[in-house]
Short mmCIF file of C-alpha atoms in Angstrom, two decimals:
data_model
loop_
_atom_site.label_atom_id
_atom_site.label_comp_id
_atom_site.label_asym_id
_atom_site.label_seq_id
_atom_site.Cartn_x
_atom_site.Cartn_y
_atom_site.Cartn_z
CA UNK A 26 168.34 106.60 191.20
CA UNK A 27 164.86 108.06 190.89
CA UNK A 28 165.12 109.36 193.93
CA UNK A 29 167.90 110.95 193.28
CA UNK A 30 166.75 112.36 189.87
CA UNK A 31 163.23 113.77 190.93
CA UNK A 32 165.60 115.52 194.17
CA UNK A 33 168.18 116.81 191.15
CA UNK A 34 165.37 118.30 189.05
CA UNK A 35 163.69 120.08 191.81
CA UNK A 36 166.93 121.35 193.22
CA UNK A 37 168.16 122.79 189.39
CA UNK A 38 164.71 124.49 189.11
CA UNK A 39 164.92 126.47 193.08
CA UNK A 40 168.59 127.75 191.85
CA UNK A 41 167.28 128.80 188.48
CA UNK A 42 164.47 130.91 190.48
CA UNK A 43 166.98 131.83 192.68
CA UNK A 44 169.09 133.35 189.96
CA UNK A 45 166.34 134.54 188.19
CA UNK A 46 165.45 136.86 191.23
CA UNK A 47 169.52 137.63 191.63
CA UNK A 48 170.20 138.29 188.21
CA UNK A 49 167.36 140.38 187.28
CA UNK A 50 166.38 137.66 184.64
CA UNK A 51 162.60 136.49 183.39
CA UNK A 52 160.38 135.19 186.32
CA UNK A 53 160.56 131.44 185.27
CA UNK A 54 157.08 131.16 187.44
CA UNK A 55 155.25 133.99 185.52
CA UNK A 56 156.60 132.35 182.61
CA UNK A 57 154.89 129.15 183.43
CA UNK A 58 152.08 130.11 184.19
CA UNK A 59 151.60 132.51 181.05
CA UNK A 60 150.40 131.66 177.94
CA UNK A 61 149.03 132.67 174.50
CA UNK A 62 145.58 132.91 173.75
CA UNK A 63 143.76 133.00 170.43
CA UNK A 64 140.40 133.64 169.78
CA UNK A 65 139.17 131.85 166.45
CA UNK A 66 135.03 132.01 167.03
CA UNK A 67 133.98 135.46 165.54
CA UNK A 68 136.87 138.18 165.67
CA UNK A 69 140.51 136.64 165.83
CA UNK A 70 142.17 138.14 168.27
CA UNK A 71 145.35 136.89 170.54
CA UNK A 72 146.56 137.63 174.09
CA UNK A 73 149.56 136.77 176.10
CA UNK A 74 148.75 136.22 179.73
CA UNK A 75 146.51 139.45 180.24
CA UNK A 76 147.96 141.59 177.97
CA UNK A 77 146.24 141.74 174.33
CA UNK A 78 148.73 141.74 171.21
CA UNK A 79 147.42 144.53 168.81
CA UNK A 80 147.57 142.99 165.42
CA UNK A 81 147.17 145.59 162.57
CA UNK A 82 147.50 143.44 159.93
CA UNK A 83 144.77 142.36 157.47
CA UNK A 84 143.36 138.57 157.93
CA UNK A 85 143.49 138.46 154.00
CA UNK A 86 147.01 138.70 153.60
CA UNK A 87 149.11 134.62 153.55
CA UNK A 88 151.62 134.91 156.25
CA UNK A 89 148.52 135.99 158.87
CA UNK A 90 146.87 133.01 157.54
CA UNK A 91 150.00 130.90 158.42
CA UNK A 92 150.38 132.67 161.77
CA UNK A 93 146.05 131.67 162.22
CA UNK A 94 147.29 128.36 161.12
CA UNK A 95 149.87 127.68 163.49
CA UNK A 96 148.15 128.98 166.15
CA UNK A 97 145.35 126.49 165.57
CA UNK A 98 147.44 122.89 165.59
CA UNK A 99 149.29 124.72 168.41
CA UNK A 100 151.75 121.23 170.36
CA UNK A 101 150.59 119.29 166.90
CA UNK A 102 152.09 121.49 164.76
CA UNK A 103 151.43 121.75 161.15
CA UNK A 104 152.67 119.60 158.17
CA UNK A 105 154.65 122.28 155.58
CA UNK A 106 152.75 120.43 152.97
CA UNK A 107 149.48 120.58 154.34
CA UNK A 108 150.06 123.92 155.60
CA UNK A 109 150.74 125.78 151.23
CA UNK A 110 147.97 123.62 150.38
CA UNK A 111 145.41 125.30 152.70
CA UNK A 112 147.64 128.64 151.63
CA UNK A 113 147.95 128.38 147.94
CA UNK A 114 145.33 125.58 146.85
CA UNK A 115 145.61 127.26 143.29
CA UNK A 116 149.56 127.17 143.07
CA UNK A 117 150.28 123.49 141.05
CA UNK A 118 154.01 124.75 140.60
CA UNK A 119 155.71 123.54 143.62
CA UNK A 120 159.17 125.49 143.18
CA UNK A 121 156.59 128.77 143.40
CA UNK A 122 154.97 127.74 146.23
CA UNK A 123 158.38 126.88 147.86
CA UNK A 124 159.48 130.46 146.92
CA UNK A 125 155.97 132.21 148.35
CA UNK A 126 156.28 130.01 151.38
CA UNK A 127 159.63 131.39 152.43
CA UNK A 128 158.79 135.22 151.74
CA UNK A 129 155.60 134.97 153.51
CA UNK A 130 157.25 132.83 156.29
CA UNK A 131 159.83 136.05 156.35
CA UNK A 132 157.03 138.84 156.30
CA UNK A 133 155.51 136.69 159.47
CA UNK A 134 158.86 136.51 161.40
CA UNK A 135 159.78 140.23 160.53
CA UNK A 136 156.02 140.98 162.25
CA UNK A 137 156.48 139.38 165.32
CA UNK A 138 159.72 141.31 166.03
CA UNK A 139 157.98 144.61 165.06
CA UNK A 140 154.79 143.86 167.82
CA UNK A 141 154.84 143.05 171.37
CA UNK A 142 155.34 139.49 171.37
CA UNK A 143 157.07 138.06 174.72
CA UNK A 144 161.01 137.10 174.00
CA UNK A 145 161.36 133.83 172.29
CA UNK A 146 161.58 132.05 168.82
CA UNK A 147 159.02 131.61 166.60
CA UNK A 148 157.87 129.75 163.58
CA UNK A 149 159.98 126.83 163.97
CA UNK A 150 160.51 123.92 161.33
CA UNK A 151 160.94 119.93 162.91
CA UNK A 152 161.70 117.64 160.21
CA UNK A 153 158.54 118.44 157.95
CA UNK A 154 156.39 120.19 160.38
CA UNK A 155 156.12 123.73 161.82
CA UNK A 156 155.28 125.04 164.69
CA UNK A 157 154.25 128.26 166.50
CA UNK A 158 156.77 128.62 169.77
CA UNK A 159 158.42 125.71 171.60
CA UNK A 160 159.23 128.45 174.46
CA UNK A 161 155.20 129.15 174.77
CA UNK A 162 152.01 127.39 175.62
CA UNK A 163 149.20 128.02 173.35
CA UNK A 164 145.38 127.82 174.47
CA UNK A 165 142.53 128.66 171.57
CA UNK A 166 138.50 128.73 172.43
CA UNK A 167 138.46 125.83 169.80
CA UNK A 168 140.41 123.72 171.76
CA UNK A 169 138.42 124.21 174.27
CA UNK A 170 135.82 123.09 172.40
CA UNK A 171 138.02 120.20 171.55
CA UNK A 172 138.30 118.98 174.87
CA UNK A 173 134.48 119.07 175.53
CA UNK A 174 133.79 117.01 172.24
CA UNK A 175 136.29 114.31 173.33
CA UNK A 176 134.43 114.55 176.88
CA UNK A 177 131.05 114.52 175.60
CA UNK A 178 131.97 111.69 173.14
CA UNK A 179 134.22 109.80 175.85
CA UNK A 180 132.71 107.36 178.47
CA UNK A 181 129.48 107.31 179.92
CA UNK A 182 128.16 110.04 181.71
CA UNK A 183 125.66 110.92 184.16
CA UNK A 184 122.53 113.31 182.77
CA UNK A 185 123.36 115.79 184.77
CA UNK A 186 127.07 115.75 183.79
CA UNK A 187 126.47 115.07 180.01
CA UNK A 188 123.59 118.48 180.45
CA UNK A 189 126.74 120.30 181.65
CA UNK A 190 129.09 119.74 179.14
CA UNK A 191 126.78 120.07 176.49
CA UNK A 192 125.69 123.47 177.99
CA UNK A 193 129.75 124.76 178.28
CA UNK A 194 129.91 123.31 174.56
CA UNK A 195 127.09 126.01 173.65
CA UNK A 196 127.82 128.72 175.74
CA UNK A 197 131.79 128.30 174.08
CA UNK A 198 130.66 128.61 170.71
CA UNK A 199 130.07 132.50 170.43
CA UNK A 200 129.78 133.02 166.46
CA UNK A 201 130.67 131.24 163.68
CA UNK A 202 134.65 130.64 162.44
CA UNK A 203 136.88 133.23 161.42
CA UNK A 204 134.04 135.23 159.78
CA UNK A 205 136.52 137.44 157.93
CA UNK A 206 138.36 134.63 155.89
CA UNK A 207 134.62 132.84 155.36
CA UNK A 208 135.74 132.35 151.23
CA UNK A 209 139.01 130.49 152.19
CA UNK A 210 138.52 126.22 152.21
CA UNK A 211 140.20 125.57 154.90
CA UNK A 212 138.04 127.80 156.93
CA UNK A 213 135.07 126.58 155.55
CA UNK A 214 136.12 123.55 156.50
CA UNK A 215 136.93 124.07 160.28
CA UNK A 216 133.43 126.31 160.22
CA UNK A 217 131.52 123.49 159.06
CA UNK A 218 132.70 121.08 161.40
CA UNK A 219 132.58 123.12 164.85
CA UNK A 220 129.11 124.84 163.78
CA UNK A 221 127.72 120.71 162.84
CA UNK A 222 128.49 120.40 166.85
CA UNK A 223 126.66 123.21 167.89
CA UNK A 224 123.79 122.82 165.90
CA UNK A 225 123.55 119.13 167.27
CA UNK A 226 123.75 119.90 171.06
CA UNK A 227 122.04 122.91 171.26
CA UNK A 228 118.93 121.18 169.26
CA UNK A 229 119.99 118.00 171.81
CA UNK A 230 120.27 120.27 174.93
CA UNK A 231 116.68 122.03 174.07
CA UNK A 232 115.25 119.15 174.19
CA UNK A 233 116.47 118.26 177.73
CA UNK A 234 115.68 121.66 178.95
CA UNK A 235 112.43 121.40 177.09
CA UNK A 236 111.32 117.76 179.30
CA UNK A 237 112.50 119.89 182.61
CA UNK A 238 110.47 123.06 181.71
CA UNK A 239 113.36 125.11 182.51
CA UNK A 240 112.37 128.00 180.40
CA UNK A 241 114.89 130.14 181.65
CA UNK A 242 117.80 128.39 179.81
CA UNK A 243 116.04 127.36 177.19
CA UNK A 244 115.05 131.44 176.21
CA UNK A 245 118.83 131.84 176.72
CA UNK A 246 119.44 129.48 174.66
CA UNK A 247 117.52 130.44 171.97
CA UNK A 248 118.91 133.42 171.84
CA UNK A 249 122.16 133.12 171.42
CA UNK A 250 121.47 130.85 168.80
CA UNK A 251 119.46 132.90 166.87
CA UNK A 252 122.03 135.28 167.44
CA UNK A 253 124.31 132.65 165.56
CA UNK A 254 121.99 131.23 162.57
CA UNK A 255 119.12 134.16 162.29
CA UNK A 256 117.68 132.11 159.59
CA UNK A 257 116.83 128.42 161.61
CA UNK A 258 113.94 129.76 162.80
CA UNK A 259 115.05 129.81 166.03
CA UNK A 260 112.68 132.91 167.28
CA UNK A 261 109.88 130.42 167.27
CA UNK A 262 111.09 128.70 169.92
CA UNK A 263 112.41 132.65 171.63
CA UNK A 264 108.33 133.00 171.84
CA UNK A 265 107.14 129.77 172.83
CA UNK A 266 109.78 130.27 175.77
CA UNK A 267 108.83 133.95 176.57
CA UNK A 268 104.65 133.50 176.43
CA UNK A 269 105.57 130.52 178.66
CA UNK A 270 107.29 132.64 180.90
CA UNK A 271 104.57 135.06 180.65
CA UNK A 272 106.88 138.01 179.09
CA UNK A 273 104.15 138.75 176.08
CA UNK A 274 105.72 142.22 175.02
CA UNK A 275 109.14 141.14 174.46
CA UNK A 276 107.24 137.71 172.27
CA UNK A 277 105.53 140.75 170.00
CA UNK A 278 108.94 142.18 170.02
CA UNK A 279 111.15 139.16 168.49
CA UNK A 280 107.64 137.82 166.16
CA UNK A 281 107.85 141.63 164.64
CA UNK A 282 111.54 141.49 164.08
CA UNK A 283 111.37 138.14 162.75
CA UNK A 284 108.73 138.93 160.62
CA UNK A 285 110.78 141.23 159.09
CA UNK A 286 113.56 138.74 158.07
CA UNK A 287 111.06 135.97 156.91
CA UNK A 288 108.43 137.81 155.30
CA UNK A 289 110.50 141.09 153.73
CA UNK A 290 113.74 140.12 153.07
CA UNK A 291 112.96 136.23 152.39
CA UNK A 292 109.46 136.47 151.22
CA UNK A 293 108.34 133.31 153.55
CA UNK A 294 105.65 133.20 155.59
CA UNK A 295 106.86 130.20 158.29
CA UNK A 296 105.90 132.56 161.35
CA UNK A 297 101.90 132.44 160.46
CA UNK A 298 101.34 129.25 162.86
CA UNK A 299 102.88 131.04 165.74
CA UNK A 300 101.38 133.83 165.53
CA UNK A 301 97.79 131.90 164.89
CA UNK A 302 98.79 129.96 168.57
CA UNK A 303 99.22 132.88 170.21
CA UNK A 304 96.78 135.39 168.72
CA UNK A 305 94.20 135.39 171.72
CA UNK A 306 97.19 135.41 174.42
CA UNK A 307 98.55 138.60 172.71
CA UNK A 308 94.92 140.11 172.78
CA UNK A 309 94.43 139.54 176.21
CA UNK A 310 98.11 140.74 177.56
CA UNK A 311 97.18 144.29 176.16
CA UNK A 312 93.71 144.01 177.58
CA UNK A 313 94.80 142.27 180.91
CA UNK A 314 96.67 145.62 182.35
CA UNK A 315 96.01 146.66 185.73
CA UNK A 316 94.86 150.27 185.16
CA UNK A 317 93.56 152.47 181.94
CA UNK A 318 96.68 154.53 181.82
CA UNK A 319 98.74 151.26 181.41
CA UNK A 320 96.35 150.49 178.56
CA UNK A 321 96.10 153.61 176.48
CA UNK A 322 100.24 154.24 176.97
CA UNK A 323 100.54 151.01 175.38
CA UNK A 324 98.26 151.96 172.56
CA UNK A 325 98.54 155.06 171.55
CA UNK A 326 101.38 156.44 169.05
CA UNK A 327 104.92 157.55 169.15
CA UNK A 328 106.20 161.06 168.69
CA UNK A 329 107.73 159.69 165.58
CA UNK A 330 104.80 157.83 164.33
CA UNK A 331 102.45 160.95 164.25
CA UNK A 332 105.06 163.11 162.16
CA UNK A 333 104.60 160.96 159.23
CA UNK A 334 100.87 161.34 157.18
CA UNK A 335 99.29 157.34 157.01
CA UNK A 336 99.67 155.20 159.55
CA UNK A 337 102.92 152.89 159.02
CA UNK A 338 102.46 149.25 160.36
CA UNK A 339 104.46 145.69 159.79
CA UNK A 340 102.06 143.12 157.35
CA UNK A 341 100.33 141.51 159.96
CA UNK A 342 99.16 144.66 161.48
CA UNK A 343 97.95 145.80 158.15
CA UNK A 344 96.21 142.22 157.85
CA UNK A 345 94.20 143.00 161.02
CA UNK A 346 93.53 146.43 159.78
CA UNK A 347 92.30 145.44 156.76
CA UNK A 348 89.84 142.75 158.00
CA UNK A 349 88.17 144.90 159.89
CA UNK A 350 87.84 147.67 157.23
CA UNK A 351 86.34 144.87 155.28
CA UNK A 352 83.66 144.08 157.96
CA UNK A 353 83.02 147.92 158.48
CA UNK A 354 82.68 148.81 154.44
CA UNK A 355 80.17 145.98 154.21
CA UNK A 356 77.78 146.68 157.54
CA UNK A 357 78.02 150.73 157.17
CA UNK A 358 78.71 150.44 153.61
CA UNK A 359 81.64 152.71 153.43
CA UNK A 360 83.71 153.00 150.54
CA UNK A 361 87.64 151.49 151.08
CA UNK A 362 89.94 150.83 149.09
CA UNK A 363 93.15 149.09 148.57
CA UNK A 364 96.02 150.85 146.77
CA UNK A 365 99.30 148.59 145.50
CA UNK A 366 102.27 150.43 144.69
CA UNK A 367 104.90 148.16 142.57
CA UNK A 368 108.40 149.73 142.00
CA UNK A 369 109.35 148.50 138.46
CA UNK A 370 112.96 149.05 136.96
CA UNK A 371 113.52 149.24 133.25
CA UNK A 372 115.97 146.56 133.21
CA UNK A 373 113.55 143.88 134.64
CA UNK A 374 115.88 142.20 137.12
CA UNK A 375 114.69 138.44 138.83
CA UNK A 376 115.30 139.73 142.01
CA UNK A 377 115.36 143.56 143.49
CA UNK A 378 118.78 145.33 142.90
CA UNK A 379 120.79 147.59 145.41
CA UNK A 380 119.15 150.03 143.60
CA UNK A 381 115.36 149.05 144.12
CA UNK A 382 116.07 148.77 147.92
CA UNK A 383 117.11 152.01 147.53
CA UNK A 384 114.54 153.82 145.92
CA UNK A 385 111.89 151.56 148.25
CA UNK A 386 113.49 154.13 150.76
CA UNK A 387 112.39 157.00 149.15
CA UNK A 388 109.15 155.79 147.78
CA UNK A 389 107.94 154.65 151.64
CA UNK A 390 108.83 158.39 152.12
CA UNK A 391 106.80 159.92 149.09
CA UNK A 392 103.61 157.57 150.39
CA UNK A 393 103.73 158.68 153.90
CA UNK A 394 103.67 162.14 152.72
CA UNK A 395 100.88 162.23 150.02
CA UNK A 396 98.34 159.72 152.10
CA UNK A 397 96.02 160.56 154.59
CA UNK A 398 96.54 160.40 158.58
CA UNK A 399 93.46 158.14 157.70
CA UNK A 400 95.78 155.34 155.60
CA UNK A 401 97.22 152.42 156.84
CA UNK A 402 100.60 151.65 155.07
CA UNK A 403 102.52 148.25 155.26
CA UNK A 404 105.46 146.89 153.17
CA UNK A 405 104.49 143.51 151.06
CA UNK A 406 106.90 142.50 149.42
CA UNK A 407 110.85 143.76 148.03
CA UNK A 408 109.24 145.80 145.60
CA UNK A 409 105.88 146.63 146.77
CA UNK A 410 103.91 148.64 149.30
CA UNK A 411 100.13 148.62 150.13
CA UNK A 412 98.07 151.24 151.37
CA UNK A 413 94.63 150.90 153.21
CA UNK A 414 92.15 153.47 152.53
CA UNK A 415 88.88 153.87 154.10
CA UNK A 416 85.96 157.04 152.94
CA UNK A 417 87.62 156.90 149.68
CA UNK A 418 85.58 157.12 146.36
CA UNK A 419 86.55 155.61 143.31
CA UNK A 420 87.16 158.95 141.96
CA UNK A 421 89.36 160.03 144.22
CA UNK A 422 91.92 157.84 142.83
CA UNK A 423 93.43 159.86 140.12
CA UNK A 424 94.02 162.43 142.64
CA UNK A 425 96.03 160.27 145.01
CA UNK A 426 98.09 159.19 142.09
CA UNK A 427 98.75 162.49 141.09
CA UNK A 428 99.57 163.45 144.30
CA UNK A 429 102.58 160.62 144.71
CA UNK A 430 103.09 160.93 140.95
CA UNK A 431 104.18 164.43 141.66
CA UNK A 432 105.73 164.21 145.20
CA UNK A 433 107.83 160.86 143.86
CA UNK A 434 109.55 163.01 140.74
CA UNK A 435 110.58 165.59 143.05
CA UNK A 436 112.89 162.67 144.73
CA UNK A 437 113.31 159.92 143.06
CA UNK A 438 116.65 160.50 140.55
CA UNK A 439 116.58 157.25 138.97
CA UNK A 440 114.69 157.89 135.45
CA UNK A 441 114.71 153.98 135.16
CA UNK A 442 112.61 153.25 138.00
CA UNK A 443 108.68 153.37 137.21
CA UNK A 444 105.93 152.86 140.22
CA UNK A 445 102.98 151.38 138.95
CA UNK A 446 99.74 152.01 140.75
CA UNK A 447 96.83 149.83 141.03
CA UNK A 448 93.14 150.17 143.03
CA UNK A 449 90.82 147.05 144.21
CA UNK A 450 87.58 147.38 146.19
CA UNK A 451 88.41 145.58 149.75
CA UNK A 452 86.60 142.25 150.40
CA UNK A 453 86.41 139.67 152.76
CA UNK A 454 85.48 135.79 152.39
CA UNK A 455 81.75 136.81 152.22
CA UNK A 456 81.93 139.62 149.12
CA UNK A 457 83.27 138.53 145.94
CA UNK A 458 86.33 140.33 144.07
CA UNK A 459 85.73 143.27 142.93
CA UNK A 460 88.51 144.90 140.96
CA UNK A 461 88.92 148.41 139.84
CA UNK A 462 90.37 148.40 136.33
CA UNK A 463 91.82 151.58 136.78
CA UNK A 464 96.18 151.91 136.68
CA UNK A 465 98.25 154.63 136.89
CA UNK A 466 102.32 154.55 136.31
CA UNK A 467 103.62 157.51 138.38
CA UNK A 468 106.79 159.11 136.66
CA UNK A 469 107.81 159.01 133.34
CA UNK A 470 104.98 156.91 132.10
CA UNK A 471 101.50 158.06 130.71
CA UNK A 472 98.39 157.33 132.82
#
């Protein structure tokens, strides 16, 4: 009787082809084979076989969210309970939230018809569940992930194997979840737990790369995980792979760009052992080059960096500049002197407003105009700019704050902004501090 059934089945299927080809009807085989595909990890998006499904519709609004939702339990299904508590967490009255489930439920259906979805029925109720399609497979990159975790977290596995899964497990995990609903709990929720894997295994799979050497996957690595979490200090480990690899330019490249998050935006300074570690490397890949025109095209300036006055430079460039200038005013005793430029606004905020960043903008504009070709300018802090300058008497002061004091009212529009300007005599660790008393507020304050 098996027999008999298996011979039945595969008999009814050949004539359904059969009149499928006849008839003119749906391909049963491309219909097989075809499937829906949603993309959850950075921008949603969804595609039927090859064809994409051009969604116009705003994340935001409840019956996408359902849609998202279905999508995501795909053969599970979702609970109708479960599914207006992740929709409507703040709606206690459950006659309302029976009332908002149908219209958004309607709104959904009344979608699909209106885009190019293939021919079938859609957001189905079983019992107490609902479900996406019963006529339609549905594959999501977080199932995929799915299936690796119960893989990973199955029986025991070879190294080689368990390397390889971790390594699909990484390279599946493009960007964080659903970005664009990142205030919703649910989402938080499903974020949390796929980005708790990935930080896991690719720390984990470092590590294994790390014991092998293989520096090649591991800079890979890196960066697509600081591409993820730009804040886990994961360009520390970018340079250690690319000065291992011997690539010094592009290890200046990510320490200056990373130095600009940590230092600038955060105001932390975790970068300073790295670049200590690799100070004498970097010195000797700009001196190592095989011929003088190598050299000086690597040193000298851009087009764009001689239009501006004073030499603009990230901190730690300005930290070398001004050590030397230190060693130089005390053997040849010539007069330099360090200039701190503090953007103040009236209001006195804890931390720099929209507005401060801003008129930072404009300020690091009115500097590079009124200083010398012979300055050295660098950004400290949020709120603060300092400016190296060498052959400069004490005298000369007033005249440099007159100079911005008159160059910064001609731009700046905000009469509640105030730049405070203060001079110091350079020093190093064998002079002792000597400060120059002298302050000057440039616009709208006295001197």
């Amino acid at each position: 009787s098996l027999l008999w059934l298996t011979h039945s089945l595969k008999s009814s299927r050949l004539i359904l082809m059969q009149l499928s080809v006849r008839e003119g009807l749906p391909d049963l085989r491309n219909r097989l084979n075809e499937s829906f595909y949603a993309r959850f990890l950075g921008e949603f998006s969804l595609r039927y076989g090859d064809q994409e499904i051009q969604i116009d519709i705003s994340l935001q609004t409840k019956y996408m969210q359902i849609l998202i939702r279905l999508l995501k339990a795909g053969a599970d299904g979702v609970e109708r309970t479960a599914l207006m508590d992740a929709i409507w967490p703040e709606e206690d009255d459950l006659k309302k939230r029976m009332n908002n489930f149908r219209a958004q439920r309607f709104l959904l259906r009344k979608m699909i018809d209106r885009l190019a979805f293939p021919e079938g029925t859609y957001i189905l109720r079983r019992k107490d569940r609902y479900y996406f399609s019963f006529d339609h497979q549905v594959e999501t990159d977080t199932g995929h992930l799915d299936e690796l975790l119960d893989r990973i977290q199955g029986n025991a596995l070879g190294e080689q194997e368990y390397q390889e899964l971790l390594w699909q497990f990484c390279q599946g995990y493009p960007a964080h979840f659903l970005p664009a609903l990142n205030t919703e709990t649910w989402v938080i929720e499903e974020d949390i737990y796929y980005h708790k894997w990935y930080t896991k295994y690719t720390n984990e799979l470092y590590e294994v790369l790390s014991r092998k050497e293989n520096f090649e996957k591991m800079l890979e690595l890196c960066t697509a995980a600081n591409h993820i979490d730009p804040y886990d200090e994961w360009q520390l480990k970018q340079i250690d792979c690319l000065m291992a690899l011997n690539r010094q330019a592009e290890a200046m490249a990510v320490f200056e760009q990373a130095w600009q998050i940590y230092h600038e935006e955060l105001g932390v300074n975790v970068l300073d052992p790295v670049m200590e570690r690799y100070r004498d490397a970097f010195r000797t890949f700009y001196c190592a080059a095989n011929a003088m025109a190598d050299i000086k095209k690597q040193l000298r300036e851009t087009e764009e960096e001689l239009k501006s006055g004073a030499y603009y430079c990230p901190f730690p460039s300005f930290r070398d500049a001004y050590q030397i200038a230190a060693r130089l005013s005390q053997q040849f005793k010539i007069e330099c002197l360090l200039m701190i430029c503090t953007l103040l606004e009236h209001k006195n905020r804890p931390e720099a407003s929209e507005k401060t960043l801003r008129e930072m903008k404009l300020l690091r504009q009115a500097l590079l105009f009124t200083s010398r070709k012979d300055d050295v300018v660098t950004k400290y802090s949020q709120n603060q700019f300092l400016v190296l300058m060498s052959g400069v008497k004490k005298a000369e002061c007033a005249v440099m704050a007159e100079r911005l004091e008159h160059t910064w009212s001609s731009i700046n529009l905000e009469p509640d902004m105030t730049v405070m300007v203060e001079f110091a005599e350079i020093e190093n660790h064998r002079t002792e501090a000597q400060p120059y008393k002298e302050q000057r507020a440039v616009y709208r304050t006295d001197c």
